[in-house]
Tab-separated table of C-alpha atoms and ligand atoms in Angstrom:
chain	number	residue	atom	x	y	z
A	1	MET	CA	-37.687	-5.911	11.080
A	2	SER	CA	-34.086	-6.007	12.377
A	3	ASN	CA	-34.689	-2.948	14.603
A	4	GLN	CA	-37.113	-5.039	16.547
A	5	VAL	CA	-34.163	-7.304	17.941
A	6	ASN	CA	-31.974	-6.554	20.734
A	7	PHE	CA	-28.815	-7.616	19.254
A	8	GLU	CA	-25.587	-8.864	21.001
A	9	PHE	CA	-22.242	-9.586	20.277
A	10	SER	CA	-21.905	-13.032	21.515
A	11	ILE	CA	-21.812	-16.349	20.518
A	12	ASP	CA	-24.740	-17.113	22.888
A	13	PHE	CA	-26.642	-14.920	21.007
A	14	ALA	CA	-25.686	-15.937	17.497
A	15	GLU	CA	-26.699	-19.589	18.337
A	16	LYS	CA	-29.785	-18.705	19.798
A	17	MET	CA	-30.948	-16.703	16.801
A	18	ASP	CA	-30.193	-19.816	14.581
A	19	ALA	CA	-31.953	-22.118	16.858
A	20	GLU	CA	-35.139	-19.971	16.366
A	21	ASP	CA	-34.686	-19.530	12.708
A	22	PRO	CA	-37.582	-21.283	11.030
A	23	LEU	CA	-35.374	-21.110	7.779
A	24	ARG	CA	-32.317	-22.642	9.354
A	25	ASP	CA	-32.574	-26.215	7.875
A	26	PHE	CA	-32.198	-24.654	4.376
A	27	ARG	CA	-28.790	-24.224	4.794
A	28	SER	CA	-28.004	-28.038	4.425
A	29	LYS	CA	-29.699	-28.306	0.797
A	30	PHE	CA	-26.236	-26.137	-0.296
A	31	ILE	CA	-22.867	-27.382	-1.118
A	32	PHE	CA	-20.346	-25.154	0.577
A	33	PRO	CA	-16.930	-24.288	-1.438
A	34	LYS	CA	-13.763	-25.062	0.594
A	35	VAL	CA	-11.141	-22.844	1.429
A	36	ASN	CA	-7.733	-24.045	2.959
A	37	GLY	CA	-9.381	-27.526	2.818
A	38	ASN	CA	-12.201	-26.264	5.652
A	39	GLU	CA	-15.857	-25.625	4.703
A	40	ALA	CA	-15.880	-21.552	3.594
A	41	ILE	CA	-18.497	-19.240	5.234
A	42	TYR	CA	-19.766	-17.976	1.895
A	43	PHE	CA	-20.961	-14.163	1.690
A	44	CYS	CA	-20.354	-13.803	-2.054
A	45	GLY	CA	-23.677	-14.698	-3.492
A	46	ASN	CA	-24.183	-11.549	-4.699
A	47	SER	CA	-21.349	-12.511	-7.405
A	48	LEU	CA	-22.046	-16.250	-7.724
A	49	GLY	CA	-24.669	-18.461	-5.626
A	50	ILE	CA	-23.469	-21.864	-4.262
A	51	GLN	CA	-24.566	-25.046	-5.860
A	52	PRO	CA	-27.709	-26.713	-4.410
A	53	LYS	CA	-27.304	-30.336	-3.480
A	54	ALA	CA	-30.241	-31.281	-5.894
A	55	THR	CA	-28.598	-29.714	-9.148
A	56	GLN	CA	-26.972	-32.675	-10.128
A	57	ALA	CA	-30.033	-34.617	-10.186
A	58	TYR	CA	-32.004	-32.431	-12.205
A	59	ILE	CA	-29.346	-32.232	-14.751
A	60	GLN	CA	-28.631	-35.714	-14.835
A	61	LYS	CA	-32.466	-36.502	-15.417
A	62	GLU	CA	-32.487	-34.351	-18.309
A	63	LEU	CA	-29.010	-35.983	-19.452
A	64	ASP	CA	-31.027	-39.218	-19.092
A	65	ASN	CA	-34.231	-37.912	-21.374
A	66	TRP	CA	-31.680	-37.081	-23.998
A	67	ALA	CA	-29.949	-40.136	-23.901
A	68	ASN	CA	-32.945	-42.176	-23.966
A	69	MET	CA	-35.150	-40.122	-26.450
A	70	ALA	CA	-32.759	-38.064	-28.239
A	71	VAL	CA	-35.140	-35.901	-30.471
A	72	ASP	CA	-38.130	-37.298	-29.122
A	73	GLY	CA	-37.475	-35.596	-26.005
A	74	HIS	CA	-38.738	-32.407	-27.804
A	75	PHE	CA	-42.272	-33.547	-27.756
A	76	HIS	CA	-42.557	-36.549	-25.335
A	77	GLY	CA	-42.217	-37.158	-21.646
A	78	GLU	CA	-43.715	-35.565	-18.920
A	79	ASP	CA	-41.463	-32.598	-19.404
A	80	ALA	CA	-41.103	-32.109	-23.364
A	81	TRP	CA	-38.613	-29.564	-24.051
A	82	TYR	CA	-40.960	-27.966	-26.553
A	83	HIS	CA	-42.687	-26.676	-23.469
A	84	ILE	CA	-39.921	-26.643	-20.922
A	85	ARG	CA	-39.821	-22.636	-20.239
A	86	LYS	CA	-43.304	-23.134	-18.659
A	87	LYS	CA	-41.445	-24.668	-15.578
A	88	SER	CA	-40.020	-21.754	-14.319
A	89	LYS	CA	-42.659	-19.563	-14.780
A	90	PRO	CA	-44.672	-19.748	-11.620
A	91	ALA	CA	-41.507	-19.292	-9.481
A	92	LEU	CA	-40.104	-16.453	-11.521
A	93	ALA	CA	-43.428	-14.508	-11.711
A	94	GLU	CA	-43.129	-14.786	-7.793
A	95	ILE	CA	-39.664	-13.529	-7.329
A	96	VAL	CA	-40.102	-10.718	-9.154
A	97	GLY	CA	-43.681	-9.915	-8.555
A	98	ALA	CA	-45.191	-10.712	-11.789
A	99	HIS	CA	-47.985	-12.824	-13.846
A	100	GLU	CA	-46.708	-15.859	-15.345
A	101	HIS	CA	-47.105	-14.363	-19.003
A	102	GLU	CA	-44.834	-11.441	-18.200
A	103	VAL	CA	-41.956	-13.470	-17.613
A	104	VAL	CA	-39.437	-16.043	-19.254
A	105	ALA	CA	-36.095	-17.620	-18.678
A	106	MET	CA	-33.627	-17.236	-21.780
A	107	ASN	CA	-30.225	-16.103	-22.850
A	108	ASN	CA	-27.995	-14.208	-20.445
A	109	LEU	CA	-28.498	-10.805	-18.854
A	110	THR	CA	-26.343	-8.773	-21.300
A	111	SER	CA	-27.970	-10.284	-24.079
A	112	ASN	CA	-31.272	-9.309	-22.829
A	113	LEU	CA	-30.657	-5.883	-22.079
A	114	HIS	CA	-29.877	-5.536	-25.676
A	115	PHE	CA	-32.997	-7.315	-27.220
A	116	LEU	CA	-35.351	-5.338	-24.818
A	117	MET	CA	-33.443	-2.240	-25.614
A	118	VAL	CA	-34.344	-2.643	-29.573
A	119	SER	CA	-38.105	-2.656	-28.246
A	120	PHE	CA	-38.070	0.049	-25.746
A	121	TYR	CA	-35.528	2.452	-27.014
A	122	GLN	CA	-36.840	3.910	-30.061
A	123	PRO	CA	-35.343	7.741	-30.355
A	124	THR	CA	-36.845	10.369	-32.141
A	125	ALA	CA	-35.414	14.040	-32.739
A	126	GLU	CA	-37.016	15.040	-29.693
A	127	ARG	CA	-37.285	12.164	-27.444
A	128	TYR	CA	-33.905	10.600	-27.202
A	129	LYS	CA	-32.211	10.578	-23.807
A	130	ILE	CA	-31.640	7.984	-21.074
A	131	ILE	CA	-31.185	8.211	-17.734
A	132	THR	CA	-28.980	5.753	-15.521
A	133	GLU	CA	-26.943	5.692	-12.609
A	134	ALA	CA	-23.656	6.696	-12.622
A	135	GLY	CA	-21.011	3.940	-12.013
A	136	ALA	CA	-23.300	1.159	-13.396
A	137	PHE	CA	-22.050	-1.978	-13.681
A	138	PRO	CA	-19.764	-2.105	-16.760
A	139	SER	CA	-21.564	-4.256	-18.749
A	140	ASP	CA	-24.568	-1.857	-18.576
A	141	MET	CA	-22.641	0.984	-19.387
A	142	TYR	CA	-21.353	-0.884	-22.822
A	143	MET	CA	-24.599	-1.838	-23.460
A	144	LEU	CA	-26.179	1.433	-23.368
A	145	GLU	CA	-23.100	3.433	-25.262
A	146	THR	CA	-23.209	0.769	-28.110
A	147	GLN	CA	-26.936	0.959	-28.313
A	148	VAL	CA	-26.905	4.771	-28.482
A	149	LYS	CA	-24.390	4.718	-31.196
A	150	PHE	CA	-26.222	1.841	-33.220
A	151	HIS	CA	-28.873	4.855	-33.529
A	152	GLY	CA	-26.171	7.155	-34.918
A	153	LEU	CA	-26.256	9.149	-31.853
A	154	ASP	CA	-23.634	10.323	-29.499
A	155	PRO	CA	-23.623	8.770	-26.016
A	156	ASP	CA	-22.396	12.021	-24.510
A	157	GLU	CA	-25.303	13.826	-25.633
A	158	VAL	CA	-27.522	11.238	-24.827
A	159	ILE	CA	-26.967	9.525	-21.649
A	160	VAL	CA	-27.566	11.206	-18.450
A	161	GLU	CA	-25.862	9.730	-15.364
A	162	ILE	CA	-27.449	10.762	-11.929
A	163	ALA	CA	-24.493	10.553	-9.590
A	164	PRO	CA	-24.676	11.051	-5.748
A	165	ARG	CA	-24.108	14.287	-4.268
A	166	ALA	CA	-20.685	15.388	-3.202
A	167	GLY	CA	-19.559	13.742	0.165
A	168	GLU	CA	-22.285	11.424	-0.502
A	169	HIS	CA	-21.999	7.254	-1.745
A	170	THR	CA	-25.658	6.737	-2.706
A	171	LEU	CA	-28.408	8.295	-4.710
A	172	ARG	CA	-31.389	10.158	-3.250
A	173	THR	CA	-34.504	9.134	-4.527
A	174	GLU	CA	-35.465	13.159	-4.861
A	175	ASP	CA	-32.707	13.855	-7.319
A	176	ILE	CA	-33.668	10.850	-9.384
A	177	LEU	CA	-37.098	12.183	-9.884
A	178	GLN	CA	-35.928	15.586	-10.257
A	179	THR	CA	-33.414	14.751	-13.170
A	180	ILE	CA	-36.495	12.529	-14.810
A	181	GLN	CA	-38.705	15.903	-14.732
A	182	GLU	CA	-35.642	18.111	-15.900
A	183	HIS	CA	-35.196	16.009	-19.136
A	184	GLY	CA	-39.282	15.506	-19.433
A	185	ASP	CA	-39.902	15.310	-23.109
A	186	GLN	CA	-36.580	15.028	-24.148
A	187	LEU	CA	-36.749	11.444	-21.861
A	188	ALA	CA	-37.138	8.402	-23.764
A	189	LEU	CA	-36.061	5.811	-21.241
A	190	VAL	CA	-35.041	5.443	-17.636
A	191	MET	CA	-32.600	2.108	-17.635
A	192	MET	CA	-30.843	1.595	-14.275
A	193	ALA	CA	-30.335	-1.221	-11.890
A	194	GLY	CA	-32.874	-2.037	-9.571
A	195	LEU	CA	-30.156	-2.435	-6.785
A	196	GLN	CA	-26.810	-1.064	-7.368
A	197	TYR	CA	-23.900	-3.649	-7.200
A	198	TYR	CA	-21.335	-1.512	-5.798
A	199	THR	CA	-23.279	0.320	-2.935
A	200	GLY	CA	-25.789	-2.100	-2.320
A	201	GLN	CA	-28.384	0.472	-2.561
A	202	LEU	CA	-32.109	-0.511	-3.504
A	203	PHE	CA	-33.817	1.909	-5.661
A	204	ASP	CA	-37.440	3.191	-5.192
A	205	MET	CA	-38.522	1.633	-8.484
A	206	LYS	CA	-42.248	2.423	-7.761
A	207	ALA	CA	-41.466	6.049	-7.472
A	208	ILE	CA	-39.173	6.100	-10.279
A	209	VAL	CA	-41.734	4.236	-12.813
A	210	GLU	CA	-44.368	7.007	-11.852
A	211	ALA	CA	-42.189	9.979	-12.642
A	212	ALA	CA	-41.003	8.424	-15.895
A	213	HIS	CA	-44.415	7.534	-17.036
A	214	LYS	CA	-45.722	10.849	-15.977
A	215	VAL	CA	-42.863	12.618	-18.388
A	216	GLY	CA	-43.784	9.862	-21.269
A	217	ALA	CA	-40.671	7.850	-20.876
A	218	TYR	CA	-40.543	3.876	-20.746
A	219	VAL	CA	-38.442	2.414	-17.637
A	220	GLY	CA	-36.323	-0.748	-17.703
A	221	PHE	CA	-34.341	-2.316	-14.693
A	222	ASP	CA	-31.338	-4.629	-14.621
A	223	LEU	CA	-32.292	-6.667	-11.656
A	224	ALA	CA	-29.225	-8.883	-11.487
A	225	HIS	CA	-28.831	-7.636	-7.773
A	226	ALA	CA	-32.386	-7.493	-6.855
A	227	ALA	CA	-33.929	-10.776	-8.212
A	228	GLY	CA	-33.877	-13.157	-5.382
A	229	ASN	CA	-32.869	-10.827	-2.862
A	230	ALA	CA	-35.335	-7.919	-2.494
A	231	GLN	CA	-39.071	-8.353	-2.442
A	232	LEU	CA	-40.156	-7.114	-5.948
A	233	GLY	CA	-43.504	-5.891	-7.455
A	234	LEU	CA	-42.782	-5.110	-11.135
A	235	HIS	CA	-46.323	-5.701	-12.252
A	236	ASP	CA	-47.765	-3.433	-9.820
A	237	TRP	CA	-45.067	-0.878	-9.945
A	238	GLN	CA	-45.918	-0.793	-14.000
A	239	VAL	CA	-42.262	-1.409	-14.723
A	240	ASP	CA	-42.330	-1.541	-18.676
A	241	PHE	CA	-39.511	-3.988	-18.780
A	242	ALA	CA	-36.757	-5.853	-16.715
A	243	THR	CA	-34.053	-8.181	-16.918
A	244	TRP	CA	-31.942	-10.567	-14.509
A	245	CYS	CA	-29.298	-13.610	-14.227
A	246	SER	CA	-29.889	-16.641	-12.277
A	247	TYR	CA	-26.508	-17.274	-10.950
A	248	LYS	CA	-26.268	-14.590	-8.217
A	249	TYR	CA	-29.024	-15.151	-5.667
A	250	MET	CA	-30.989	-17.624	-7.842
A	251	ASN	CA	-28.190	-19.952	-7.152
A	252	SER	CA	-28.392	-21.466	-10.798
A	253	GLY	CA	-24.865	-21.940	-11.846
A	254	PRO	CA	-21.972	-19.901	-13.394
A	255	GLY	CA	-23.296	-17.998	-16.485
A	256	ASN	CA	-26.576	-19.735	-16.119
A	257	VAL	CA	-29.658	-18.387	-17.812
A	258	SER	CA	-31.476	-15.235	-17.457
A	259	GLY	CA	-34.971	-13.806	-17.492
A	260	ILE	CA	-36.931	-11.429	-18.538
A	261	PHE	CA	-40.121	-9.285	-17.640
A	262	VAL	CA	-42.264	-7.541	-20.194
A	263	HIS	CA	-45.443	-5.843	-18.680
A	264	GLU	CA	-48.700	-7.007	-19.802
A	265	LYS	CA	-49.520	-4.045	-20.998
A	266	HIS	CA	-46.967	-4.559	-23.841
A	267	ALA	CA	-48.340	-8.168	-24.409
A	268	GLU	CA	-49.913	-7.700	-27.373
A	269	LYS	CA	-48.154	-5.163	-29.404
A	270	PRO	CA	-46.730	-6.605	-32.591
A	271	GLU	CA	-45.685	-3.381	-33.448
A	272	LEU	CA	-43.336	-3.275	-30.854
A	273	PRO	CA	-40.010	-3.522	-32.986
A	274	ARG	CA	-37.897	-6.819	-31.779
A	275	PHE	CA	-35.239	-9.030	-33.274
A	276	ALA	CA	-37.240	-12.150	-33.698
A	277	GLY	CA	-36.457	-15.733	-33.508
A	278	TRP	CA	-38.369	-18.818	-34.022
A	279	TRP	CA	-39.078	-19.224	-30.338
A	280	GLY	CA	-41.082	-16.001	-30.051
A	281	HIS	CA	-43.225	-17.072	-32.950
A	282	ASP	CA	-46.762	-18.265	-32.296
A	283	GLU	CA	-45.940	-21.878	-31.133
A	284	GLY	CA	-49.141	-23.559	-32.640
A	285	GLN	CA	-47.673	-22.425	-35.884
A	286	ARG	CA	-43.824	-22.795	-35.318
A	287	PHE	CA	-43.541	-25.738	-37.523
A	288	LYS	CA	-45.278	-24.596	-40.444
A	289	MET	CA	-42.031	-23.077	-41.302
A	290	GLU	CA	-43.401	-20.231	-43.195
A	291	LYS	CA	-42.782	-16.581	-43.421
A	292	GLY	CA	-44.155	-13.983	-41.538
A	293	PHE	CA	-43.236	-13.273	-37.586
A	294	VAL	CA	-46.478	-13.463	-35.417
A	295	PRO	CA	-45.067	-12.831	-31.629
A	296	MET	CA	-46.252	-15.168	-28.948
A	297	PHE	CA	-48.241	-13.274	-26.230
A	298	GLY	CA	-46.500	-11.517	-23.592
A	299	ALA	CA	-42.823	-12.163	-22.664
A	300	ASP	CA	-42.648	-15.085	-24.381
A	301	GLY	CA	-42.753	-13.317	-27.798
A	302	TRP	CA	-39.374	-11.947	-27.020
A	303	GLN	CA	-37.766	-15.461	-27.081
A	304	LEU	CA	-35.264	-15.769	-29.841
A	305	ALA	CA	-34.064	-19.331	-29.761
A	306	ASN	CA	-35.137	-23.061	-28.240
A	307	SER	CA	-34.628	-23.450	-24.495
A	308	ASN	CA	-31.339	-24.238	-23.065
A	309	VAL	CA	-32.532	-27.536	-21.387
A	310	LEU	CA	-29.584	-28.418	-19.187
A	311	ALA	CA	-29.348	-24.798	-18.185
A	312	LEU	CA	-33.064	-24.320	-17.318
A	313	ALA	CA	-32.724	-27.700	-15.188
A	314	ALA	CA	-30.089	-26.382	-13.005
A	315	HIS	CA	-32.364	-23.271	-12.536
A	316	GLN	CA	-35.447	-25.321	-11.487
A	317	ALA	CA	-33.377	-26.854	-8.821
A	318	SER	CA	-32.916	-24.017	-7.375
A	319	LEU	CA	-36.303	-22.313	-7.926
A	320	GLU	CA	-37.991	-24.912	-6.189
A	321	ILE	CA	-35.906	-24.381	-3.095
A	322	PHE	CA	-36.817	-20.823	-3.036
A	323	MET	CA	-40.476	-21.672	-3.414
A	324	GLU	CA	-40.312	-23.894	-0.401
A	325	ALA	CA	-38.805	-21.371	1.915
A	326	GLY	CA	-41.210	-18.488	0.421
A	327	ILE	CA	-40.139	-14.935	-0.685
A	328	LYS	CA	-41.526	-13.356	2.244
A	329	ASN	CA	-40.051	-15.633	4.794
A	330	LEU	CA	-36.745	-15.123	3.069
A	331	ARG	CA	-36.771	-11.319	3.079
A	332	LYS	CA	-37.978	-11.301	6.892
A	333	LYS	CA	-34.726	-13.369	7.984
A	334	SER	CA	-32.674	-11.340	5.383
A	335	GLU	CA	-33.339	-8.300	6.856
A	336	THR	CA	-32.553	-9.593	10.363
A	337	LEU	CA	-29.309	-11.186	9.219
A	338	THR	CA	-27.990	-7.963	7.478
A	339	GLY	CA	-29.186	-6.108	10.424
A	340	TYR	CA	-27.104	-8.173	12.553
A	341	LEU	CA	-24.210	-7.903	10.375
A	342	GLU	CA	-24.532	-4.036	10.545
A	343	PHE	CA	-24.802	-3.820	14.434
A	344	LEU	CA	-21.639	-6.052	14.861
A	345	ILE	CA	-19.726	-3.739	12.291
A	346	HIS	CA	-20.450	-0.763	14.145
A	347	LYS	CA	-19.471	-2.330	17.396
A	348	ILE	CA	-16.112	-3.382	16.127
A	349	ASN	CA	-15.435	-0.137	14.326
A	350	GLY	CA	-16.573	1.971	17.346
A	351	ASP	CA	-16.026	5.461	16.421
A	352	SER	CA	-12.697	4.630	14.541
A	353	GLY	CA	-14.049	5.508	11.191
A	354	VAL	CA	-11.826	2.875	9.746
A	355	ILE	CA	-14.726	1.030	8.147
A	356	GLU	CA	-17.690	3.209	6.507
A	357	ILE	CA	-20.818	1.173	5.400
A	358	ILE	CA	-21.927	3.001	2.371
A	359	THR	CA	-25.180	0.904	1.743
A	360	PRO	CA	-28.185	2.647	3.093
A	361	LYS	CA	-29.294	2.004	6.912
A	362	ASN	CA	-33.092	1.868	5.975
A	363	GLU	CA	-33.717	-1.686	5.322
A	364	ASN	CA	-36.003	-0.453	2.425
A	365	GLU	CA	-33.181	0.882	0.787
A	366	ARG	CA	-31.012	-2.151	0.678
A	367	GLY	CA	-31.034	-5.996	-0.004
A	368	CYS	CA	-28.754	-8.265	1.826
A	369	GLN	CA	-25.619	-6.724	0.767
A	370	LEU	CA	-23.516	-4.371	2.876
A	371	SER	CA	-20.623	-2.454	1.139
A	372	LEU	CA	-17.677	-1.573	3.234
A	373	LEU	CA	-15.489	1.146	2.511
A	374	VAL	CA	-12.241	0.656	3.883
A	375	HIS	CA	-10.295	3.811	4.992
A	376	LYS	CA	-7.155	2.328	6.355
A	377	GLY	CA	-5.544	-1.065	6.091
A	378	GLY	CA	-6.351	-1.415	2.298
A	379	LYS	CA	-6.869	-4.733	0.747
A	380	ALA	CA	-4.828	-6.460	3.453
A	381	VAL	CA	-8.259	-6.154	5.690
A	382	PHE	CA	-9.796	-8.361	3.118
A	383	ASP	CA	-7.242	-10.954	2.510
A	384	GLU	CA	-7.314	-11.645	6.301
A	385	PHE	CA	-10.733	-12.989	5.740
A	386	TYR	CA	-9.857	-15.335	3.048
A	387	GLN	CA	-7.075	-16.578	5.206
A	388	ASN	CA	-9.888	-17.115	7.727
A	389	GLY	CA	-12.160	-18.800	5.502
A	390	ILE	CA	-14.516	-15.871	4.404
A	391	VAL	CA	-15.461	-15.500	1.203
A	392	GLY	CA	-16.833	-12.006	0.295
A	393	ASP	CA	-15.279	-9.488	-2.520
A	394	TRP	CA	-13.213	-6.969	-3.045
A	395	ARG	CA	-14.050	-4.211	-5.447
A	396	ASN	CA	-11.508	-1.617	-6.714
A	397	PRO	CA	-10.871	1.078	-5.088
A	398	ASN	CA	-11.430	0.110	-1.654
A	399	VAL	CA	-14.928	-1.827	-1.019
A	400	ILE	CA	-15.555	-4.823	0.564
A	401	ARG	CA	-18.987	-6.417	-0.259
A	402	ILE	CA	-20.438	-9.099	2.127
A	403	ALA	CA	-23.748	-10.446	1.268
A	404	PRO	CA	-25.493	-12.959	4.041
A	405	THR	CA	-28.140	-14.489	2.037
A	406	PRO	CA	-31.065	-15.963	4.127
A	407	LEU	CA	-31.111	-19.248	2.439
A	408	TYR	CA	-27.911	-20.556	3.393
A	409	ASN	CA	-26.203	-18.204	5.752
A	410	SER	CA	-26.461	-18.419	9.496
A	411	PHE	CA	-26.223	-15.695	12.368
A	412	MET	CA	-23.162	-17.908	13.619
A	413	ASP	CA	-21.489	-17.048	10.220
A	414	VAL	CA	-22.383	-13.264	10.582
A	415	PHE	CA	-20.418	-13.613	14.283
A	416	ARG	CA	-17.776	-15.449	13.169
A	417	PHE	CA	-17.220	-13.065	10.334
A	418	ALA	CA	-17.082	-10.170	13.042
A	419	GLN	CA	-14.495	-12.037	14.780
A	420	VAL	CA	-12.283	-12.199	11.972
A	421	LEU	CA	-12.935	-8.413	11.205
A	422	GLU	CA	-11.913	-7.574	14.685
A	423	GLN	CA	-8.761	-9.492	14.392
A	424	SER	CA	-7.797	-7.991	10.727
A	425	LEU	CA	-8.713	-4.293	11.900
A	426	ARG	CA	-6.115	-4.851	14.912
A	427	LYS	CA	-3.500	-6.209	12.618
A	428	PHE	CA	-4.029	-3.873	9.613
A	429	ALA	CA	-5.761	-0.920	10.309
B	1	PLP	C1	-25.856	-5.175	-12.823
B	1	PLP	C2	-24.990	-6.126	-13.328
B	1	PLP	N1	-25.131	-6.106	-15.081
B	1	PLP	C3	-24.651	-7.126	-15.921
B	1	PLP	C4	-23.815	-7.948	-15.648
B	1	PLP	C5	-23.382	-8.994	-16.352
B	1	PLP	O1	-24.086	-10.006	-16.560
B	1	PLP	P1	-24.008	-11.259	-17.777
B	1	PLP	O2	-22.580	-11.615	-17.962
B	1	PLP	O3	-24.528	-12.458	-17.317
B	1	PLP	O4	-24.478	-10.608	-19.051
B	1	PLP	C6	-23.683	-8.146	-14.090
B	1	PLP	C7	-23.041	-9.328	-13.420
B	1	PLP	O5	-21.890	-9.921	-14.007
B	1	PLP	C8	-24.327	-7.503	-13.251
B	1	PLP	O6	-24.001	-7.510	-11.881
B	2	3DJ	N1	-19.897	-13.340	-13.814
B	2	3DJ	C1	-18.965	-13.016	-13.166
B	2	3DJ	C2	-17.703	-13.883	-13.633
B	2	3DJ	O1	-18.055	-14.475	-14.439
B	2	3DJ	C3	-16.450	-13.328	-12.980
B	2	3DJ	C4	-16.252	-12.614	-11.912
B	2	3DJ	C5	-17.454	-11.639	-11.436
B	2	3DJ	C6	-18.568	-12.390	-12.071
B	2	3DJ	C7	-19.920	-11.358	-11.657
B	2	3DJ	O2	-21.035	-11.849	-11.775
B	2	3DJ	C8	-19.853	-10.230	-11.177
B	2	3DJ	C9	-21.109	-9.778	-10.485
B	2	3DJ	N2	-21.973	-9.164	-11.429
B	2	3DJ	C10	-20.533	-8.500	-9.410
B	2	3DJ	O3	-21.646	-7.662	-9.295
B	2	3DJ	O4	-19.432	-8.447	-9.142
């Protein structure tokens, strides 16, 4: 997309791009935080998305339902809480490329990773290895390490980490596929990020699934940084399971509810081990309060506890904005917006080599985030952004992550960032 646009480093160009942007009005649906008393330019949706103006009313509505109906709210009213999980399914299915029965919103991300591992990691003496990416988000590392120990195995013998080649920052798909082949008969699971939090690399999930299934292994993805950011096709790609959080690109509030995907080929396998709770039990029989767990069809059968209604209300406020904007439209704008950011950084950096973009150049291998390796000037370069009202984030030892999101960032935001970057490099690099 972006390579069809002749970008320019000028305020007129940025204004023109905003004027022609069909999604330009969506920014008015959000509340921007303040830095030094002024509205911030927010590029941190990869960590925590900002609040939609509608969120408060969605939560208030459920507070009112609770106040007015109390326990009757479970079964009465237009959005009876007993079935409230169904509301988010159409949007979630669209966002991750799934059928509605393959997705459900529940729990938190790390909890869901553990619960899904219970079902999809059943090591045997012959098949016990797990492939993941080196430098995964710490929670994912701790999750894998403790799951492996839970089965009485040694993480050093089980977990195979794929690292970039010497002198490179991101993984080559051919290396991932080859590692899968190498471990072949011993491989139980590929469990990795769909989009890497540090480098911003979007992996070729379809190719990874094909290779893993060929050797008889399951595949699960942590989509924390991919859901609501990249175009996904979990069903068609035959992914076995996935999970994500809703507080980054899905703007649903700090720590808010996660979502899971379980492919429909696993929908009716009561033999799949799981840690169950009453909310995953056949909902027609649930209140018989009897022994003997009978899982619901599809992803719903992995639920444990009754829905967190206030959390789902905030989630829904945001999902409806996504549906109105359209995933394809968002992705189209995102490619151009991030392409503009990349162009401006290259312009400012020239051949100085101070800033190195480690996120892949290819639009099909990234989402909206660019990760900038700072070779000179250190954290002072980043701190200057904040002093000028720009919110990004710094990840040790020396990476700045900037994530222009198509829902609420503009081309002018990106242009202003470039001006501050230029000023910061002049001062500190
Ligand atoms: C890739 C990844 N995994 C796991 C987590 C942890 O998520 P949570 O605290 O919601 O379980 C995050 C974000 O914090 C993340 O980015
Ligand atoms: N959840 C977070 C928090 O409570 C504090 C600070 C950061 C976070 C994050 O979510 C971090 C995010 N996953 C990341 O990629 O950096």
